[in-house]
PDB file of C-alpha atoms in Angstrom:
ATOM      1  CA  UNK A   1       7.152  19.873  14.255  1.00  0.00           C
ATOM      2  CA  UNK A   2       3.652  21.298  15.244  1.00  0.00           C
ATOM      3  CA  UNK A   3       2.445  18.291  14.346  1.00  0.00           C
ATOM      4  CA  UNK A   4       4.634  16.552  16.620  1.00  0.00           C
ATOM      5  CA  UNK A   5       3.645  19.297  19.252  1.00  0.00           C
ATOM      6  CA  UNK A   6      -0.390  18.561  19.196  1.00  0.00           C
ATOM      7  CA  UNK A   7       0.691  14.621  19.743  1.00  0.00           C
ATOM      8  CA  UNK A   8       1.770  15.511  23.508  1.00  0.00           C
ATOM      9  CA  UNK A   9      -1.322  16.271  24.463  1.00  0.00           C
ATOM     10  CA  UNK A  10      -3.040  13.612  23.357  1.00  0.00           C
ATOM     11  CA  UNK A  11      -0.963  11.403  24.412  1.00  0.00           C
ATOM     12  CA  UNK A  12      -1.300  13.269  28.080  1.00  0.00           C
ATOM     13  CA  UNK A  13      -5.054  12.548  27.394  1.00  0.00           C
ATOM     14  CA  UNK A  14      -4.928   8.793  26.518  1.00  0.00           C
ATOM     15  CA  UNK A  15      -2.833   8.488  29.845  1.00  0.00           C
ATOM     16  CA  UNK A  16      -5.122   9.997  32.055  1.00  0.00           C
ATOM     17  CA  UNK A  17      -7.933   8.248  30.534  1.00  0.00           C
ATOM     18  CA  UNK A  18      -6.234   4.699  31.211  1.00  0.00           C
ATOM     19  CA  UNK A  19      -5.549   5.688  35.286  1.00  0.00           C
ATOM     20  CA  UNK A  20      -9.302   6.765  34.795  1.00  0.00           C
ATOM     21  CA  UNK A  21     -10.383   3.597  33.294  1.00  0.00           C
ATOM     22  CA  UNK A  22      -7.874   1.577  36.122  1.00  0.00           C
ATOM     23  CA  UNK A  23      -9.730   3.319  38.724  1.00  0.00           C
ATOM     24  CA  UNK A  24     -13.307   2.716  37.440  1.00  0.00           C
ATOM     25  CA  UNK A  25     -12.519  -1.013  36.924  1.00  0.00           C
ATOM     26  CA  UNK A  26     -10.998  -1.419  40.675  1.00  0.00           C
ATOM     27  CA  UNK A  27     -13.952   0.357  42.169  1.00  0.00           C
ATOM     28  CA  UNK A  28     -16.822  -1.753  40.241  1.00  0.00           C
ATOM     29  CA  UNK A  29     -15.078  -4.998  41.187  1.00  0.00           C
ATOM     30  CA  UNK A  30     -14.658  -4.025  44.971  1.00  0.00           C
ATOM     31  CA  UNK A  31     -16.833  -5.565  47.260  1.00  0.00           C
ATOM     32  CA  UNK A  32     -20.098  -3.533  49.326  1.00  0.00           C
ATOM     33  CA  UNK A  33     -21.158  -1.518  46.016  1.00  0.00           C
ATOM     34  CA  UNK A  34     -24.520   0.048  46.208  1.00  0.00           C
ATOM     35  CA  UNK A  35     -26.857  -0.950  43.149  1.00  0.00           C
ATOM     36  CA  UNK A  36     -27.350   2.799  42.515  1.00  0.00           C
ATOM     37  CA  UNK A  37     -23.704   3.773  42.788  1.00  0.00           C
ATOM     38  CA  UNK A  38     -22.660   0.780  40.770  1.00  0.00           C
ATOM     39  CA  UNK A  39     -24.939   1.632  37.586  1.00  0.00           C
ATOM     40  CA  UNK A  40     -23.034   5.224  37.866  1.00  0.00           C
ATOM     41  CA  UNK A  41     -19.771   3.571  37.851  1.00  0.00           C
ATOM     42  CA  UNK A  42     -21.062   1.119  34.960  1.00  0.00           C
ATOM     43  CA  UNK A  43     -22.191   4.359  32.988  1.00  0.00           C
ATOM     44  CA  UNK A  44     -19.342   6.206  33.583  1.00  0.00           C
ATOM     45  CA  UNK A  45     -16.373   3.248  32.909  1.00  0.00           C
ATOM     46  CA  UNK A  46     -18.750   3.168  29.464  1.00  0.00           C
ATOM     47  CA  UNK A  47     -17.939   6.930  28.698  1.00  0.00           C
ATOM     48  CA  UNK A  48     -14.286   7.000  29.693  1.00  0.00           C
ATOM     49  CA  UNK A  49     -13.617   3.933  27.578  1.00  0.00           C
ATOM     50  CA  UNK A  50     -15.301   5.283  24.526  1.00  0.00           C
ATOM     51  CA  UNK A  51     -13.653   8.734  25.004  1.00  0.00           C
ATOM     52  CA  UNK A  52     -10.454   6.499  25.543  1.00  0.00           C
ATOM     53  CA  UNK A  53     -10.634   4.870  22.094  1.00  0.00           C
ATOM     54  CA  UNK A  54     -11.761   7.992  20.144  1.00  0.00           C
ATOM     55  CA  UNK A  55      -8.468   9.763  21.729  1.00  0.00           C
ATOM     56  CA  UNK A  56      -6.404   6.751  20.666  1.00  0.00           C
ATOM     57  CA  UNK A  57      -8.146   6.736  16.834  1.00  0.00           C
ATOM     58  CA  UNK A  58      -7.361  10.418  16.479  1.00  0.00           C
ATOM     59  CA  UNK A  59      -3.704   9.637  17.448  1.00  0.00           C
ATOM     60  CA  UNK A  60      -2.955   6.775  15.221  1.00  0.00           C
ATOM     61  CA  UNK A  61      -4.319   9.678  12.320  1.00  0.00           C
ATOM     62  CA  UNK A  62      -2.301  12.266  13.249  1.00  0.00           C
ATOM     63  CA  UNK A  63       1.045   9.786  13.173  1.00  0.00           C
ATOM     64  CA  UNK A  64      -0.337   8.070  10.173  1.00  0.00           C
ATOM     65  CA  UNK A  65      -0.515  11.906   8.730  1.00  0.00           C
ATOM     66  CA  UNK A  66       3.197  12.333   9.869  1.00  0.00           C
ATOM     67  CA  UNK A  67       6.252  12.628   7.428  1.00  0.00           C
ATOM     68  CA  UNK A  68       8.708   8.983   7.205  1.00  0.00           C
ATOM     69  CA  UNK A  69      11.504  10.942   8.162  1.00  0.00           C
ATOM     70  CA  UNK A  70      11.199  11.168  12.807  1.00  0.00           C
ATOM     71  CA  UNK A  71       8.141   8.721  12.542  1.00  0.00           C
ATOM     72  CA  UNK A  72       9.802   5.767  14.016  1.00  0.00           C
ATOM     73  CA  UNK A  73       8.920   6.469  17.776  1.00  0.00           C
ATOM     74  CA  UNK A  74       5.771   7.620  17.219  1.00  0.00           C
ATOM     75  CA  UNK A  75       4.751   4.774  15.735  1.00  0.00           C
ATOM     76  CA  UNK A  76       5.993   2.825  18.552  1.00  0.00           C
ATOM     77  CA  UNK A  77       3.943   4.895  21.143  1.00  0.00           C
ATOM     78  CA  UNK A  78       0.794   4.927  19.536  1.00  0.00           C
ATOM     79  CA  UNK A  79       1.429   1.004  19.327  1.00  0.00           C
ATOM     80  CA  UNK A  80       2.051   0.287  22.673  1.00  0.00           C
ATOM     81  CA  UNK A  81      -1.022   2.930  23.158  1.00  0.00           C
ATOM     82  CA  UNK A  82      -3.503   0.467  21.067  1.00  0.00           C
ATOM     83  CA  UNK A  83      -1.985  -2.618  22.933  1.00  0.00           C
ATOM     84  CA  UNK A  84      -3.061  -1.066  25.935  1.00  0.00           C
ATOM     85  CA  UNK A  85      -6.586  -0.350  24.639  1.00  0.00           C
ATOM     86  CA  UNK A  86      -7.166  -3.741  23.777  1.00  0.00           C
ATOM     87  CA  UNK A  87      -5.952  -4.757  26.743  1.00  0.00           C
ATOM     88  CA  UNK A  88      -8.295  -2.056  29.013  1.00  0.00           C
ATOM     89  CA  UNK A  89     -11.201  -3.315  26.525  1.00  0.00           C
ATOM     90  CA  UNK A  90     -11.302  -6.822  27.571  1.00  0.00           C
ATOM     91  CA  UNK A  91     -11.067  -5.868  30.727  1.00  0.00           C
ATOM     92  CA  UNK A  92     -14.142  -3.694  30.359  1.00  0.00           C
ATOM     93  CA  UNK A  93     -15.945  -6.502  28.454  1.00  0.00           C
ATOM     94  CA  UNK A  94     -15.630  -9.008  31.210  1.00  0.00           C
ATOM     95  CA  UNK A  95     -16.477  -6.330  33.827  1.00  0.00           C
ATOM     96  CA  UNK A  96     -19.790  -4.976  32.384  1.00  0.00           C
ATOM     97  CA  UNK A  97     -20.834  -8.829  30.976  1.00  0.00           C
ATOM     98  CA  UNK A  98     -20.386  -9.632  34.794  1.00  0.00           C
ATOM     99  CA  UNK A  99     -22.349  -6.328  36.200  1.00  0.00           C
ATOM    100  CA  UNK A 100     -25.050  -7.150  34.136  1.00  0.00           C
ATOM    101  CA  UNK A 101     -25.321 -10.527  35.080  1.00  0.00           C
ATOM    102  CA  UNK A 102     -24.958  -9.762  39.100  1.00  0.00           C
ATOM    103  CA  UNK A 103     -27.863  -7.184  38.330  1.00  0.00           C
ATOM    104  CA  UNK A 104     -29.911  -9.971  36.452  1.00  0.00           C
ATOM    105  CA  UNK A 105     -29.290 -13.051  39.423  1.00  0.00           C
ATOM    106  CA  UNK A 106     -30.058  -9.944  41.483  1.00  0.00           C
ATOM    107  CA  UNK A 107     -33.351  -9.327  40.222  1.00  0.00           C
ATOM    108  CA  UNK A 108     -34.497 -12.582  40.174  1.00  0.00           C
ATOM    109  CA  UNK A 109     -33.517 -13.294  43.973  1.00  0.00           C
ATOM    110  CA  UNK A 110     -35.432 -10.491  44.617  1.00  0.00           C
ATOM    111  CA  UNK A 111     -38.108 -11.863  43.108  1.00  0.00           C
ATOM    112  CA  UNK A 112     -37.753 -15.194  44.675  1.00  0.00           C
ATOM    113  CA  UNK A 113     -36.809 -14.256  48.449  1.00  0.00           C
ATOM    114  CA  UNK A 114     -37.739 -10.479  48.469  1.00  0.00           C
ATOM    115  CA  UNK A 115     -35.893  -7.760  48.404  1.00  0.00           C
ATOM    116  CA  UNK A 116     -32.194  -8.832  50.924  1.00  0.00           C
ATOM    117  CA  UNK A 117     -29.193  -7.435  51.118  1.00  0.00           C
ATOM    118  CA  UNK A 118     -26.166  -9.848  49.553  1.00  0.00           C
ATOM    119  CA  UNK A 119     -23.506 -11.218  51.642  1.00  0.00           C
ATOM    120  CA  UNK A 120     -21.272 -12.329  49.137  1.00  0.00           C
ATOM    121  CA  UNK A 121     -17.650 -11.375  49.348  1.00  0.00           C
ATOM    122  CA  UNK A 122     -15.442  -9.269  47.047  1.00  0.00           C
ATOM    123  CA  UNK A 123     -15.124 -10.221  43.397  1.00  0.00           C
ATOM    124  CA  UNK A 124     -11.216 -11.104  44.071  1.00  0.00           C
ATOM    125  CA  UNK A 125     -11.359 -12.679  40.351  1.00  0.00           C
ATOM    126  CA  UNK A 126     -12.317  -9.003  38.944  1.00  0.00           C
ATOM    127  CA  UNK A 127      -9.915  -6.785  41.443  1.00  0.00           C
ATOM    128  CA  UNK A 128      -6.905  -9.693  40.588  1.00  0.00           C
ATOM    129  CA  UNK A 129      -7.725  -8.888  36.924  1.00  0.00           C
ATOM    130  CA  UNK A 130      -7.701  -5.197  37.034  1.00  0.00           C
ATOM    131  CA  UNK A 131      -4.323  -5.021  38.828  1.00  0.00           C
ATOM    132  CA  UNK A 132      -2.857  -7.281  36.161  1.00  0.00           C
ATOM    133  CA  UNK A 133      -3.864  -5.297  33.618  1.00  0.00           C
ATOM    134  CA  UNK A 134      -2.162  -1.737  35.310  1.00  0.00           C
ATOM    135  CA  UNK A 135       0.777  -3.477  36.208  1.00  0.00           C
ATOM    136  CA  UNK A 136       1.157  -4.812  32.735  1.00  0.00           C
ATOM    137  CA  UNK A 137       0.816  -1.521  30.822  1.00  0.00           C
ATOM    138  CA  UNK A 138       3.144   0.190  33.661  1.00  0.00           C
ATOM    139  CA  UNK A 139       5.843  -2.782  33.238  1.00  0.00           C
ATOM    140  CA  UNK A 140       5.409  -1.370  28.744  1.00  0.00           C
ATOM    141  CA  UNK A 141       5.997   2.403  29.968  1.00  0.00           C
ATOM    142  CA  UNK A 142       9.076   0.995  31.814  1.00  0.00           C
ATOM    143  CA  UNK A 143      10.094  -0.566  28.966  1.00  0.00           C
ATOM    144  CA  UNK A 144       9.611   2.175  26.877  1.00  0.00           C
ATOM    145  CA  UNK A 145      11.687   4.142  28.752  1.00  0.00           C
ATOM    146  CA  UNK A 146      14.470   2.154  28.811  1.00  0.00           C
ATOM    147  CA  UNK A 147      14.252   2.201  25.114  1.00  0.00           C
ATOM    148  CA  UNK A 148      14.536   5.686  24.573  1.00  0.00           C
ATOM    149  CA  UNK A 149      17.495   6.312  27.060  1.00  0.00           C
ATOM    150  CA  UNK A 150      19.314   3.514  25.275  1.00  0.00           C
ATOM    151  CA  UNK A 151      18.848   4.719  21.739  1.00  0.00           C
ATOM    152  CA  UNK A 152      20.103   8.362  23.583  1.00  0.00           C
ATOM    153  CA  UNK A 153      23.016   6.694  25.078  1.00  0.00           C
ATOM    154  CA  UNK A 154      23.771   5.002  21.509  1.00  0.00           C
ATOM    155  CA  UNK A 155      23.384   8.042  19.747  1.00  0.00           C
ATOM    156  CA  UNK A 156      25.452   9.882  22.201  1.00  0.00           C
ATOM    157  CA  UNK A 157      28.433   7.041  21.603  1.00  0.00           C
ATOM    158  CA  UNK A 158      27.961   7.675  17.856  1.00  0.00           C
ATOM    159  CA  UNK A 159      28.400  11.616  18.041  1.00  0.00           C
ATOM    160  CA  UNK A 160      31.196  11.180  20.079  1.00  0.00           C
ATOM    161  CA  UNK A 161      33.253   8.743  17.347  1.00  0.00           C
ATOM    162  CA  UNK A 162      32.127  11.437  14.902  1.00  0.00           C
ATOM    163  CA  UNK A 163      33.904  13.850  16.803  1.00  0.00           C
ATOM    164  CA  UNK A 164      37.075  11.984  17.329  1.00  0.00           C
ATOM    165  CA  UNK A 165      37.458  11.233  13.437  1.00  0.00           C
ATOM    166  CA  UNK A 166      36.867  15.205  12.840  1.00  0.00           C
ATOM    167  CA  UNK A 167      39.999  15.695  15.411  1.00  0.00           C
ATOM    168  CA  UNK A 168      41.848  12.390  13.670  1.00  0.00           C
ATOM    169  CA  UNK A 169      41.558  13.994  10.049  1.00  0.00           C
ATOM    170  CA  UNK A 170      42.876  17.236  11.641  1.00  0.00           C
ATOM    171  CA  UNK A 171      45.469  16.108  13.097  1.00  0.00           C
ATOM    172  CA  UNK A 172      46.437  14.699  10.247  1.00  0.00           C
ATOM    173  CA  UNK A 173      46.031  17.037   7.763  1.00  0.00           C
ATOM    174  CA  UNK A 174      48.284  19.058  10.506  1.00  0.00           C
ATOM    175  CA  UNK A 175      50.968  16.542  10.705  1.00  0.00           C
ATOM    176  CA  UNK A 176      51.401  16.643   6.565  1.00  0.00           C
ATOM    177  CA  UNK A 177      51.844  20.678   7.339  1.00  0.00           C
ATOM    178  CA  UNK A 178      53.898  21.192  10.491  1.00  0.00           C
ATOM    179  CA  UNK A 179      55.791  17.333  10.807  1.00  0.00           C
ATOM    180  CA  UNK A 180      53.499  16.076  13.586  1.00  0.00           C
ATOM    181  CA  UNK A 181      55.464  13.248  15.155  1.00  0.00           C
ATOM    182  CA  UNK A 182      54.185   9.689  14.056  1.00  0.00           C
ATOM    183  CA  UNK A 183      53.250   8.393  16.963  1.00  0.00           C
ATOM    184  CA  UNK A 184      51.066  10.991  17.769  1.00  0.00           C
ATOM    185  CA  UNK A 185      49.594   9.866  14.511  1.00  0.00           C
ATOM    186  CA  UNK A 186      49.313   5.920  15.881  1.00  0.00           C
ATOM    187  CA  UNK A 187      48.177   7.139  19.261  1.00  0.00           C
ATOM    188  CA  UNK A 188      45.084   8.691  18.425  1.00  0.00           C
ATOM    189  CA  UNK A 189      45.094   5.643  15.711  1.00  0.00           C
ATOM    190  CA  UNK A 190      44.723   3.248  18.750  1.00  0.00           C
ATOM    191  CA  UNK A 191      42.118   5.969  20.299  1.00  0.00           C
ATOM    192  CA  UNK A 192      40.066   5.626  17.233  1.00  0.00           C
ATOM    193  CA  UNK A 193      40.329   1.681  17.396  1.00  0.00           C
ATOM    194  CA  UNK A 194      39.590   1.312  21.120  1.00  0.00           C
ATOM    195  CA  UNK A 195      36.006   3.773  20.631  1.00  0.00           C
ATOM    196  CA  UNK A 196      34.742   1.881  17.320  1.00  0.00           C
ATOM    197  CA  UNK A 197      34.977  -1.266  19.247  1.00  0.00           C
ATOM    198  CA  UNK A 198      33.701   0.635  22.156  1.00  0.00           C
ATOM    199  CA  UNK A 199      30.726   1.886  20.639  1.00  0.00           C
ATOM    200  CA  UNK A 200      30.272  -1.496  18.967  1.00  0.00           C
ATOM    201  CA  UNK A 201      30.599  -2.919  22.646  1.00  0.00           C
ATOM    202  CA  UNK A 202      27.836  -0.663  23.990  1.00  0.00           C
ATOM    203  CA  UNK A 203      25.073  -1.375  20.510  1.00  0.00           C
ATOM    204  CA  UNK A 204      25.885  -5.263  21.835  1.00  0.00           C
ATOM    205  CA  UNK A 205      25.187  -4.575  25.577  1.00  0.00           C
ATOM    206  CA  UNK A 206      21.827  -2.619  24.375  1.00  0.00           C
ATOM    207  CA  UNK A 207      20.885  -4.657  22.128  1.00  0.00           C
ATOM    208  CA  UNK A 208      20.907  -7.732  24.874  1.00  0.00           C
ATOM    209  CA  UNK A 209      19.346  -5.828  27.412  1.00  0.00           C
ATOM    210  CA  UNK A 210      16.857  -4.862  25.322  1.00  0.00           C
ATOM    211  CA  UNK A 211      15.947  -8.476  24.001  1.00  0.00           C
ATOM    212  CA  UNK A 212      16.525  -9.302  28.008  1.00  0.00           C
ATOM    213  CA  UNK A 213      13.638  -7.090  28.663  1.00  0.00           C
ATOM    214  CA  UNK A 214      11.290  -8.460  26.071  1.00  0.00           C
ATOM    215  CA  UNK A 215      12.013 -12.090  26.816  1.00  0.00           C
ATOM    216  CA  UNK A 216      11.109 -11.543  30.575  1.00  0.00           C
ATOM    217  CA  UNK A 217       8.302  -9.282  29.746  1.00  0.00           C
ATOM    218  CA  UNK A 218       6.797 -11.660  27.558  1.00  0.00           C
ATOM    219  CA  UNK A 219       6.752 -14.635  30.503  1.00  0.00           C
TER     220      UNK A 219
END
C-alpha cells in the first residue's frame, strides 16, 4: 500500500513533465524564434526530457518491486507511460537533429551573405508533428479511462450477483425451516437466471467496446 502511495506522485511528475515537454516542442518549432531564445529552449527541452525518462525508469522499479497480487494496472500505466516516452523521444530527436541543422545552414549563410535576418515561414512539418504526438497520448489517457470505469462497472455487476446468491441460499435455507412457498423459490430462481446472463451481457458489451476502442485507435 505505501508503495502504491509513492507511485501517485510520480506518476503526477511524469505527467507534468510530458505537458512540459509538449510545450517546449510547440514553441521550438513555431516560427520568429530568436537564435538566443531558441538555444534556451533547445537546452531546456534537453533537461526536461532527461528528467522525463529518469522519472519514468524509477517508476517501472518501483512496479517491478511491487507484489503479483494488485500489479495488473500498474503495469498497464507505467506501459502506456514508456509508450509515451518513446513517442516524446522521437519527437525530440527530430526536433534537436533539425535545430542543429537550421543553426549550421545558418552559420554558413552568414558567412556567405552576412549576417540577415531569415524570412522563412513556420516549420508547419515540426508544429503538425508535435500536435500529433499530444493528441495521441491524450486519445491513450482516454482510453485508459474508459478501461478502468469498465472493469468498475464489471466488478460492480459481479458483487451484485454475489449478493443475490447470498439472499437465494437464504431464502432457501428459510423455506426448508418455515415452508416458504415454491414459487417464491422459482421467482428469485428466474432473478438469478436473468442477472448471470445479465452480467454475462454487460462482460460482452465491454469487452466489444473495448476492442472497438483499440481497433479505431490503432487506424
Amino acid at each position: 500500500r505505501a508503495m502504491a502511495d509513492g507511485l501517485g506522485p510520480l506518476f503526477r511528475k511524469a505527467d507534468g513533465l510530458k505537458r512540459d515537454v509538449d510545450s517546449a516542442l510547440e514553441a521550438m518549432a513555431a516560427p520568429k524564434a530568436q537564435q538566443g531564445s531558441d538555444v534556451a529552449l533547445q537546452q531546456r527541452l534537453a533537461a526536461l526530457f532527461a528528467d522525463l525518462t529518469n522519472t519514468s525508469q524509477r517508476i517501472r522499479e518501483e512496479v517491478d518491486a511491487m507484489p503479483e497480487k494488485g500489479r495488473a494496472g500498474w503495469d498497464r500505466k507505467v506501459n502506456r507511460l514508456e509508450e509515451d516516452v518513446s513517442v516524446i523521444q522521437s519527437a525530440v530527436d527530430k526536433q534537436l537533429g533539425t535545430f542543429y541543422r537550421v543553426r549550421k545552414e545558418e552559420e554558413n549563410r552568414k558567412k556567405l551573405l552576412g549576417d540577415r535576418k531569415k524570412r522563412d515561414g513556420p516549420d508547419d512539418d515540426m508544429q503538425g508533428l508535435a500536435k500529433e504526438n499530444k493528441a495521441l497520448r491524450d486519445s491513450a489517457s482516454a482510453l485508459d479511462e474508459v478501461l478502468d470505469q469498465a472493469g468498475s462497472i464489471l466488478g460492480n455487476l459481479v458483487n451484485q450477483n454475489k449478493v443475490l446468491k447470498n439472499a437465494r441460499r437464504k431464502l432457501l435455507d428459510a423455506a426448508s425451516s418455515f415452508g416458504v412457498a415454491q414459487s417464491l423459490v422459482n421467482v428469485i430462481d428466474r432473478r438469478q437466471t436473468g442477472d448471470k446472463w445479465l452480467v454475462y451481457g454487460g462482460m460482452a458489451l465491454t469487452l466489444f467496446i473495448l476492442f472497438s476502442l483499440w481497433y479505431l485507435l490503432r487506424m
